[in-house]
Coordinates of C-alpha atoms in Angstrom, one line a residue:
Chain A
M1085 CA 47.1 39.9 49.6
K1086 CA 45.5 39.8 53.1
Q1087 CA 45.0 43.5 52.9
I1088 CA 43.3 43.3 49.5
I1089 CA 41.0 40.6 50.8
Q1090 CA 40.2 42.7 53.9
K1091 CA 39.4 45.7 51.8
L1092 CA 37.3 43.7 49.4
G1093 CA 35.4 42.2 52.3
S1094 CA 34.9 45.6 54.0
W1095 CA 33.6 47.0 50.7
A1096 CA 31.2 44.1 50.2
I1097 CA 29.9 44.5 53.7
D1098 CA 29.5 48.3 53.4
T1099 CA 27.8 47.9 50.0
S1100 CA 25.4 45.2 51.3
L1101 CA 24.6 47.2 54.4
F1102 CA 23.8 50.3 52.2
Y1103 CA 21.5 48.3 49.8
F1104 CA 19.7 46.6 52.7
G1105 CA 19.3 49.9 54.6
Y1106 CA 18.2 51.8 51.5
L1107 CA 15.7 49.1 50.6
N1108 CA 14.3 49.4 54.1
F1109 CA 14.2 53.2 53.7
T1110 CA 12.3 52.7 50.4
L1111 CA 9.8 50.3 52.1
N1112 CA 9.3 52.9 54.9
F1113 CA 8.7 55.6 52.2
I1114 CA 6.0 53.4 50.5
K1115 CA 4.4 52.7 53.9
G1116 CA 4.6 56.3 54.9
C1117 CA 2.8 57.3 51.7
F1118 CA -0.4 55.7 53.2
N1119 CA 0.0 57.5 56.5
R1120 CA -3.1 59.5 57.4
H1121 CA -0.9 62.5 58.6
L1122 CA 0.4 62.9 55.1
L1123 CA -2.6 65.1 54.1
N1124 CA -2.1 67.2 57.2
P1125 CA -1.7 71.0 56.6
S1126 CA 1.6 71.1 58.4
V1127 CA 3.0 68.3 56.1
K1128 CA 1.6 70.1 53.0
L1129 CA 3.4 73.3 54.1
V1130 CA 6.7 71.4 54.2
F1131 CA 5.9 70.0 50.8
F1132 CA 5.1 73.4 49.2
R1133 CA 8.1 75.1 50.8
Q1134 CA 10.3 72.4 49.4
I1135 CA 8.7 72.9 46.0
Y1136 CA 9.5 76.6 46.3
F1137 CA 13.2 75.9 47.2
T1138 CA 13.6 73.1 44.6
G1139 CA 11.5 74.1 41.7
V1140 CA 10.8 77.9 41.8
Q1141 CA 14.1 79.4 43.1
I1142 CA 16.0 77.5 40.4
L1143 CA 13.9 78.9 37.5
P1144 CA 16.0 81.9 36.4
M1145 CA 19.3 79.8 36.2
F1146 CA 17.4 76.9 34.8
S1147 CA 15.8 79.0 32.0
I1148 CA 19.2 80.4 30.9
I1149 CA 20.7 76.9 30.8
S1150 CA 17.7 75.6 28.9
I1151 CA 18.0 78.4 26.3
I1152 CA 21.7 77.7 25.9
M1153 CA 21.1 74.0 25.5
G1154 CA 18.2 74.8 23.1
L1155 CA 20.6 77.0 21.0
A1156 CA 23.2 74.3 20.9
L1157 CA 20.8 71.4 20.4
V1158 CA 17.7 72.5 18.6
G1159 CA 19.2 75.3 16.7
G1160 CA 22.5 73.6 15.8
L1161 CA 21.1 70.1 15.2
T1162 CA 18.1 71.3 13.2
N1163 CA 20.4 73.5 11.1
F1164 CA 22.7 70.5 10.5
M1165 CA 19.9 68.2 9.5
V1166 CA 18.3 70.7 7.2
Q1167 CA 21.7 71.2 5.5
F1168 CA 21.8 67.4 4.8
G1169 CA 18.2 67.3 3.6
A1170 CA 17.0 65.3 6.6
Q1171 CA 14.4 67.8 7.8
D1172 CA 11.7 65.1 7.9
R1173 CA 13.7 63.4 10.7
V1174 CA 14.2 66.6 12.8
G1175 CA 11.2 65.7 15.0
D1176 CA 12.4 62.2 15.8
V1177 CA 15.9 63.3 16.7
L1178 CA 14.6 66.2 18.8
V1179 CA 12.1 64.1 20.7
I1180 CA 14.6 61.3 21.4
L1181 CA 17.3 63.8 22.5
T1182 CA 15.3 66.3 24.4
V1183 CA 12.3 64.5 25.8
K1184 CA 13.8 61.0 26.4
Q1185 CA 17.4 61.8 27.2
L1186 CA 18.5 65.4 27.9
A1187 CA 15.5 66.9 29.8
P1188 CA 15.4 64.5 32.7
L1189 CA 19.2 64.1 32.8
L1190 CA 20.1 67.8 32.8
T1191 CA 17.3 68.6 35.2
A1192 CA 18.5 65.8 37.6
I1193 CA 22.1 67.1 37.4
L1194 CA 21.0 70.7 38.2
L1195 CA 18.8 69.6 41.0
T1196 CA 21.5 67.4 42.4
L1197 CA 24.0 70.3 42.4
R1198 CA 21.5 72.7 44.0
T1199 CA 19.0 70.8 46.1
S1200 CA 20.4 67.3 46.9
T1201 CA 23.5 68.9 48.5
A1202 CA 21.4 71.3 50.5
V1203 CA 19.0 68.5 51.6
T1204 CA 22.0 66.3 52.7
A1205 CA 23.5 69.1 54.8
E1206 CA 20.1 70.0 56.3
I1207 CA 19.1 66.5 57.3
A1208 CA 22.6 65.7 58.5
L1209 CA 22.7 68.8 60.7
M1210 CA 19.2 68.0 62.0
K1211 CA 20.3 64.4 62.8
M1212 CA 23.5 65.6 64.5
N1213 CA 21.7 68.3 66.6
R1214 CA 19.1 65.7 67.6
E1215 CA 16.3 67.7 66.0
V1216 CA 15.0 64.5 64.4
E1217 CA 14.7 63.1 68.0
T1218 CA 12.7 66.2 68.9
L1219 CA 10.2 65.3 66.2
K1220 CA 10.0 61.8 67.5
S1221 CA 9.5 63.0 71.1
L1222 CA 6.5 65.0 69.9
S1223 CA 5.1 61.8 68.3
I1224 CA 5.8 63.2 64.8
N1225 CA 6.9 60.6 62.3
P1226 CA 10.1 62.1 60.7
F1227 CA 9.3 60.0 57.6
V1228 CA 5.9 61.7 57.2
Y1229 CA 7.0 65.2 58.3
L1230 CA 10.5 65.5 56.9
Y1231 CA 11.4 62.9 54.3
I1232 CA 8.3 62.1 52.3
P1233 CA 7.4 65.8 51.5
R1234 CA 11.0 66.3 50.3
I1235 CA 11.0 63.2 48.1
L1236 CA 7.6 63.9 46.6
S1237 CA 8.6 67.5 45.9
G1238 CA 11.7 66.1 44.1
I1239 CA 9.6 64.0 41.9
V1240 CA 7.1 66.8 41.1
C1241 CA 9.8 69.4 40.5
L1242 CA 11.9 67.1 38.3
G1243 CA 8.8 66.4 36.2
A1244 CA 7.8 70.1 35.9
L1245 CA 11.3 71.3 35.3
S1246 CA 12.0 68.6 32.6
T1247 CA 8.7 69.7 30.8
I1248 CA 9.8 73.3 31.0
F1249 CA 13.2 72.4 29.7
V1250 CA 11.7 70.7 26.6
Y1251 CA 9.5 73.8 25.9
I1252 CA 12.3 76.3 26.4
A1253 CA 14.9 74.3 24.6
I1254 CA 12.7 73.8 21.5
L1255 CA 11.0 77.2 21.4
G1256 CA 14.1 79.2 22.5
G1257 CA 16.4 77.3 20.2
Y1258 CA 14.1 77.8 17.3
M1259 CA 13.3 81.5 17.9
I1260 CA 17.0 82.5 18.3
L1261 CA 18.1 80.6 15.3
S1262 CA 15.0 80.9 13.1
F1263 CA 16.6 83.4 10.8
N1264 CA 19.1 80.8 9.8
L1265 CA 16.7 77.9 9.3
N1266 CA 14.8 77.0 6.2
I1267 CA 11.9 75.3 8.0
S1268 CA 8.9 77.0 9.4
F1269 CA 8.0 76.8 13.1
D1270 CA 4.7 75.0 12.2
F1271 CA 6.6 72.4 10.4
L1272 CA 9.0 71.9 13.3
I1273 CA 6.2 71.6 15.8
Q1274 CA 4.3 69.2 13.5
T1275 CA 7.3 66.9 13.1
I1276 CA 7.9 66.9 16.8
F1277 CA 4.3 66.0 17.6
D1278 CA 4.4 63.3 14.9
A1279 CA 7.4 61.8 16.6
F1280 CA 5.7 61.5 20.0
T1281 CA 4.7 58.0 20.9
F1282 CA 3.3 56.4 24.0
K1283 CA 6.7 54.8 24.6
T1284 CA 8.4 58.2 24.6
V1285 CA 6.0 59.5 27.2
L1286 CA 6.3 56.3 29.3
V1287 CA 10.1 56.5 29.3
F1288 CA 10.0 60.2 30.2
L1289 CA 7.6 59.5 33.1
I1290 CA 9.6 56.5 34.4
K1291 CA 12.9 58.5 34.3
V1292 CA 11.3 61.5 36.0
V1293 CA 9.8 59.4 38.9
L1294 CA 13.0 57.3 39.4
L1295 CA 15.4 60.3 39.2
G1296 CA 13.1 62.5 41.3
Y1297 CA 13.0 59.7 44.0
F1298 CA 16.8 59.2 43.9
I1299 CA 17.8 62.9 44.0
M1300 CA 16.0 63.3 47.3
S1301 CA 16.0 59.8 48.9
I1302 CA 19.7 59.0 48.5
P1303 CA 20.9 62.3 50.0
I1304 CA 18.4 61.9 52.9
Y1305 CA 19.4 58.3 53.5
S1306 CA 23.1 59.2 53.4
A1307 CA 22.5 62.1 55.8
L1308 CA 20.8 59.8 58.3
Q1309 CA 24.1 57.8 58.6
V1310 CA 25.7 60.8 60.4
D1311 CA 26.3 60.3 64.1
N1312 CA 27.5 63.1 66.4
A1313 CA 30.6 64.5 64.7
V1314 CA 30.5 67.5 62.4
T1315 CA 33.3 65.9 60.4
E1316 CA 30.8 63.2 59.3
I1317 CA 28.7 65.7 57.4
P1318 CA 31.1 66.2 54.4
I1319 CA 31.7 62.4 54.3
A1320 CA 27.9 61.9 54.1
L1321 CA 27.7 64.6 51.4
L1322 CA 30.4 62.9 49.4
K1323 CA 29.0 59.4 49.8
G1324 CA 25.5 60.7 48.9
M1325 CA 26.7 62.4 45.8
V1326 CA 28.7 59.4 44.5
R1327 CA 25.7 57.1 45.2
L1328 CA 23.5 59.5 43.4
F1329 CA 25.8 59.7 40.4
Y1330 CA 25.6 55.9 40.1
A1331 CA 21.9 56.0 40.4
I1332 CA 21.6 58.6 37.6
I1333 CA 23.7 56.4 35.4
L1334 CA 21.5 53.4 36.2
V1335 CA 18.4 55.3 35.3
E1336 CA 20.0 56.4 32.0
V1337 CA 20.9 52.8 31.1
L1338 CA 17.3 51.7 32.0
G1339 CA 16.0 54.5 29.8
V1340 CA 18.0 53.3 26.9
L1341 CA 17.0 49.6 27.4
I1342 CA 13.2 50.3 27.6
Chain B
M351 CA 2.5 73.4 89.8
N352 CA 0.1 70.9 91.2
N353 CA 1.0 67.2 91.7
K354 CA 4.7 67.9 91.7
Y355 CA 7.1 65.0 91.4
L356 CA 10.9 65.5 91.7
I357 CA 13.2 62.6 90.9
Y358 CA 17.0 62.6 91.0
Y359 CA 19.2 60.5 88.8
P360 CA 22.4 59.2 90.3
K361 CA 24.5 59.4 87.1
S362 CA 24.3 60.5 83.5
T363 CA 24.1 56.9 82.2
V364 CA 20.9 56.4 84.2
R365 CA 19.5 59.6 82.8
D366 CA 20.3 58.5 79.2
E367 CA 18.6 55.1 80.0
W368 CA 15.5 56.9 81.3
Y369 CA 15.5 59.2 78.3
D370 CA 15.5 56.2 76.0
T371 CA 12.6 54.6 77.9
L372 CA 10.7 57.9 77.8
M373 CA 11.2 58.2 74.1
T374 CA 9.7 54.8 73.5
Y375 CA 6.7 55.8 75.6
A376 CA 6.5 59.2 73.8
N377 CA 5.9 57.3 70.5
R378 CA 2.9 55.4 71.9
T379 CA 1.3 57.8 74.4
K380 CA 1.7 61.5 74.5
I381 CA 4.5 62.4 77.0
G382 CA 5.9 65.8 76.6
I383 CA 9.7 65.9 77.2
V384 CA 11.4 69.2 78.0
S385 CA 15.0 68.4 77.8
Y386 CA 18.3 69.6 76.2
L387 CA 18.3 66.2 74.6
T388 CA 15.4 67.2 72.4
P389 CA 16.3 70.7 71.3
I390 CA 14.1 73.1 69.4
I391 CA 14.3 72.9 65.6
G392 CA 16.9 75.3 64.1
N393 CA 15.3 75.9 60.7
L394 CA 11.9 76.7 62.1
S395 CA 10.8 80.0 63.7
V396 CA 9.7 80.2 67.3
S397 CA 6.0 80.2 66.4
E398 CA 6.5 77.3 64.0
N399 CA 8.5 75.4 66.6
I400 CA 5.8 75.9 69.2
L401 CA 3.0 74.9 66.9
V402 CA 4.6 72.0 65.0
A403 CA 2.9 69.4 67.2
A404 CA -0.4 71.3 67.3
Y405 CA -0.5 71.5 63.5
Y406 CA 0.5 67.8 63.1
H407 CA -1.8 66.2 65.8
H408 CA -4.6 68.7 66.3
R409 CA -4.8 70.4 62.9
T410 CA -4.9 73.8 64.6
S411 CA -5.5 76.5 62.0
Y412 CA -2.5 78.8 61.3
K413 CA -4.4 82.0 62.3
E414 CA -5.7 80.6 65.5
G415 CA -2.4 79.0 66.4
R416 CA -0.5 82.2 65.8
K417 CA -2.9 84.1 68.0
M418 CA -2.5 81.6 70.9
V419 CA 1.3 81.7 70.5
E420 CA 1.4 85.5 70.5
A421 CA -0.6 85.5 73.8
D422 CA 1.6 82.9 75.4
L423 CA 4.8 84.6 74.4
K424 CA 3.5 87.9 75.7
K425 CA 3.2 86.2 79.1
Y426 CA 6.9 85.5 79.1
N427 CA 7.9 88.9 77.5
M428 CA 9.0 87.1 74.4
E429 CA 6.5 88.4 71.8
H430 CA 9.2 90.1 69.8
H431 CA 10.8 86.7 69.2
I432 CA 7.8 85.2 67.5
D433 CA 9.5 85.0 64.1
S434 CA 13.1 84.5 65.4
R435 CA 15.2 81.4 64.8
S436 CA 16.5 79.5 67.8
N437 CA 20.0 81.0 67.5
H438 CA 18.6 84.4 68.5
L439 CA 17.3 83.0 71.8
N440 CA 19.0 82.7 75.2
G441 CA 18.9 79.6 77.3
Y442 CA 15.8 80.7 79.3
E443 CA 13.9 81.6 76.1
R444 CA 14.8 78.3 74.6
F445 CA 13.5 76.5 77.7
I446 CA 10.2 78.5 77.4
V447 CA 9.9 77.7 73.6
K448 CA 10.6 74.0 74.4
Y449 CA 8.0 74.0 77.2
L450 CA 5.4 75.7 74.9
Q451 CA 6.1 73.2 72.1
V452 CA 5.4 70.4 74.5
K453 CA 2.3 72.2 76.0
Y454 CA 0.7 72.5 72.5
L455 CA 1.2 68.7 72.1
V456 CA -1.4 68.5 75.0
P457 CA 0.4 65.5 76.6
E458 CA -0.9 63.6 79.6
W459 CA 2.4 64.2 81.5
I460 CA 5.1 66.7 81.0
V461 CA 8.6 65.5 81.9
F462 CA 11.4 68.1 82.6
L463 CA 14.4 65.9 82.0
S464 CA 17.7 67.5 83.0
S465 CA 16.3 70.7 81.7
R466 CA 18.9 72.6 83.7
S467 CA 21.4 71.8 81.0
M468 CA 19.4 74.1 78.7
Y469 CA 20.4 77.3 80.4
I470 CA 23.2 78.9 82.4
A471 CA 23.0 79.6 86.1
E472 CA 22.1 83.2 85.4
Y473 CA 18.5 82.2 84.5
E474 CA 18.0 79.8 87.5
Y475 CA 15.8 82.2 89.4
R476 CA 13.6 82.9 86.3
I477 CA 13.1 79.1 85.9
H478 CA 12.1 78.8 89.5
E479 CA 9.7 81.6 89.1
F480 CA 8.3 79.9 86.0
L481 CA 7.8 76.6 87.9
R482 CA 6.1 78.4 90.8
C483 CA 3.7 80.3 88.6
E484 CA 2.9 77.9 85.8
D485 CA -0.2 75.8 86.3
I486 CA 0.8 72.3 85.0
D487 CA -1.5 69.4 86.0
K488 CA 0.8 66.4 85.7
S489 CA 4.5 67.0 85.6
V490 CA 7.7 65.4 86.7
I491 CA 11.1 67.0 87.1
I492 CA 14.1 64.7 86.7

């Protein structure tokens, strides 16, 4: 019984410390967004490099996955709905599924697998090797130079890749399965545009911003907990990914509630 | 070196204390710290490492910065390392890159704190030669 209480207490303290620290990190992020050095060419270079690593290098794999999802979702679903005479509702279902749910979620999962893990390892190593101290010794704010460009690139890339996902999934899915469908492409596009509402776009944008922020900030924050031992890096990685998983679920729940 | 100051620390805990104090000063005023405690950044090339402070504080242009770095590296026979990463450098070369990084910050004072830990004894004479030849206005060796 004593052990259970001790474990519960330890968990409660750890969780509170995490939320307090993360809130502080978020406040520093917001404060850093108004720092005059943020528009500095060196910071812009870090931002564009991160865009390249996060959003450009992933494109071939991302396109293939989008086409496969398009095939399964747009092709399969449209075919299914046409068979049951519900072609008028195709646009509604596709917009809800692709724009509101699948595009931000799938993009976030892919970026988590590829970029968040890399960012955790990179920042943890920098922290362990005292390279973050080096930046401080040169009067360079690590928030402005290291963290904010990565977080902003996460938001931008998630938005761009989610939009690309919607296009590829709908166009690719339709083109590959068009021979099997009884509806014209014009009709499909028309129903999709009719189904678009302000709320859909708002939910999409909120999810993109929140997920983009989480997929970069949680790994960075977890990486900064590393001290001097190499063995702490996998622990930071593991903790970061688990926290990120919960954050993604939270955003999904929020998306459904809005 | 003009205005040379040489300070000895009695034990490593004192050195760490001084380092912490220097770091707090470095955040407010520009003090350049050349020390193994502030290593060069592993995922940046030599030229990027040297110019990181110049780009951030002085908005030096990339072309101009690269030219200056090329000239400086030539002085130390390191021009072939301009695009290398830190793992391709020996202790002496790392010391030079660290020094140039600090020099481009244009600090009021340059502090060499336990910089001997950055290189092995083999490079000792080269460091001495560097300290003799280099013209640094305000500097301290701890």
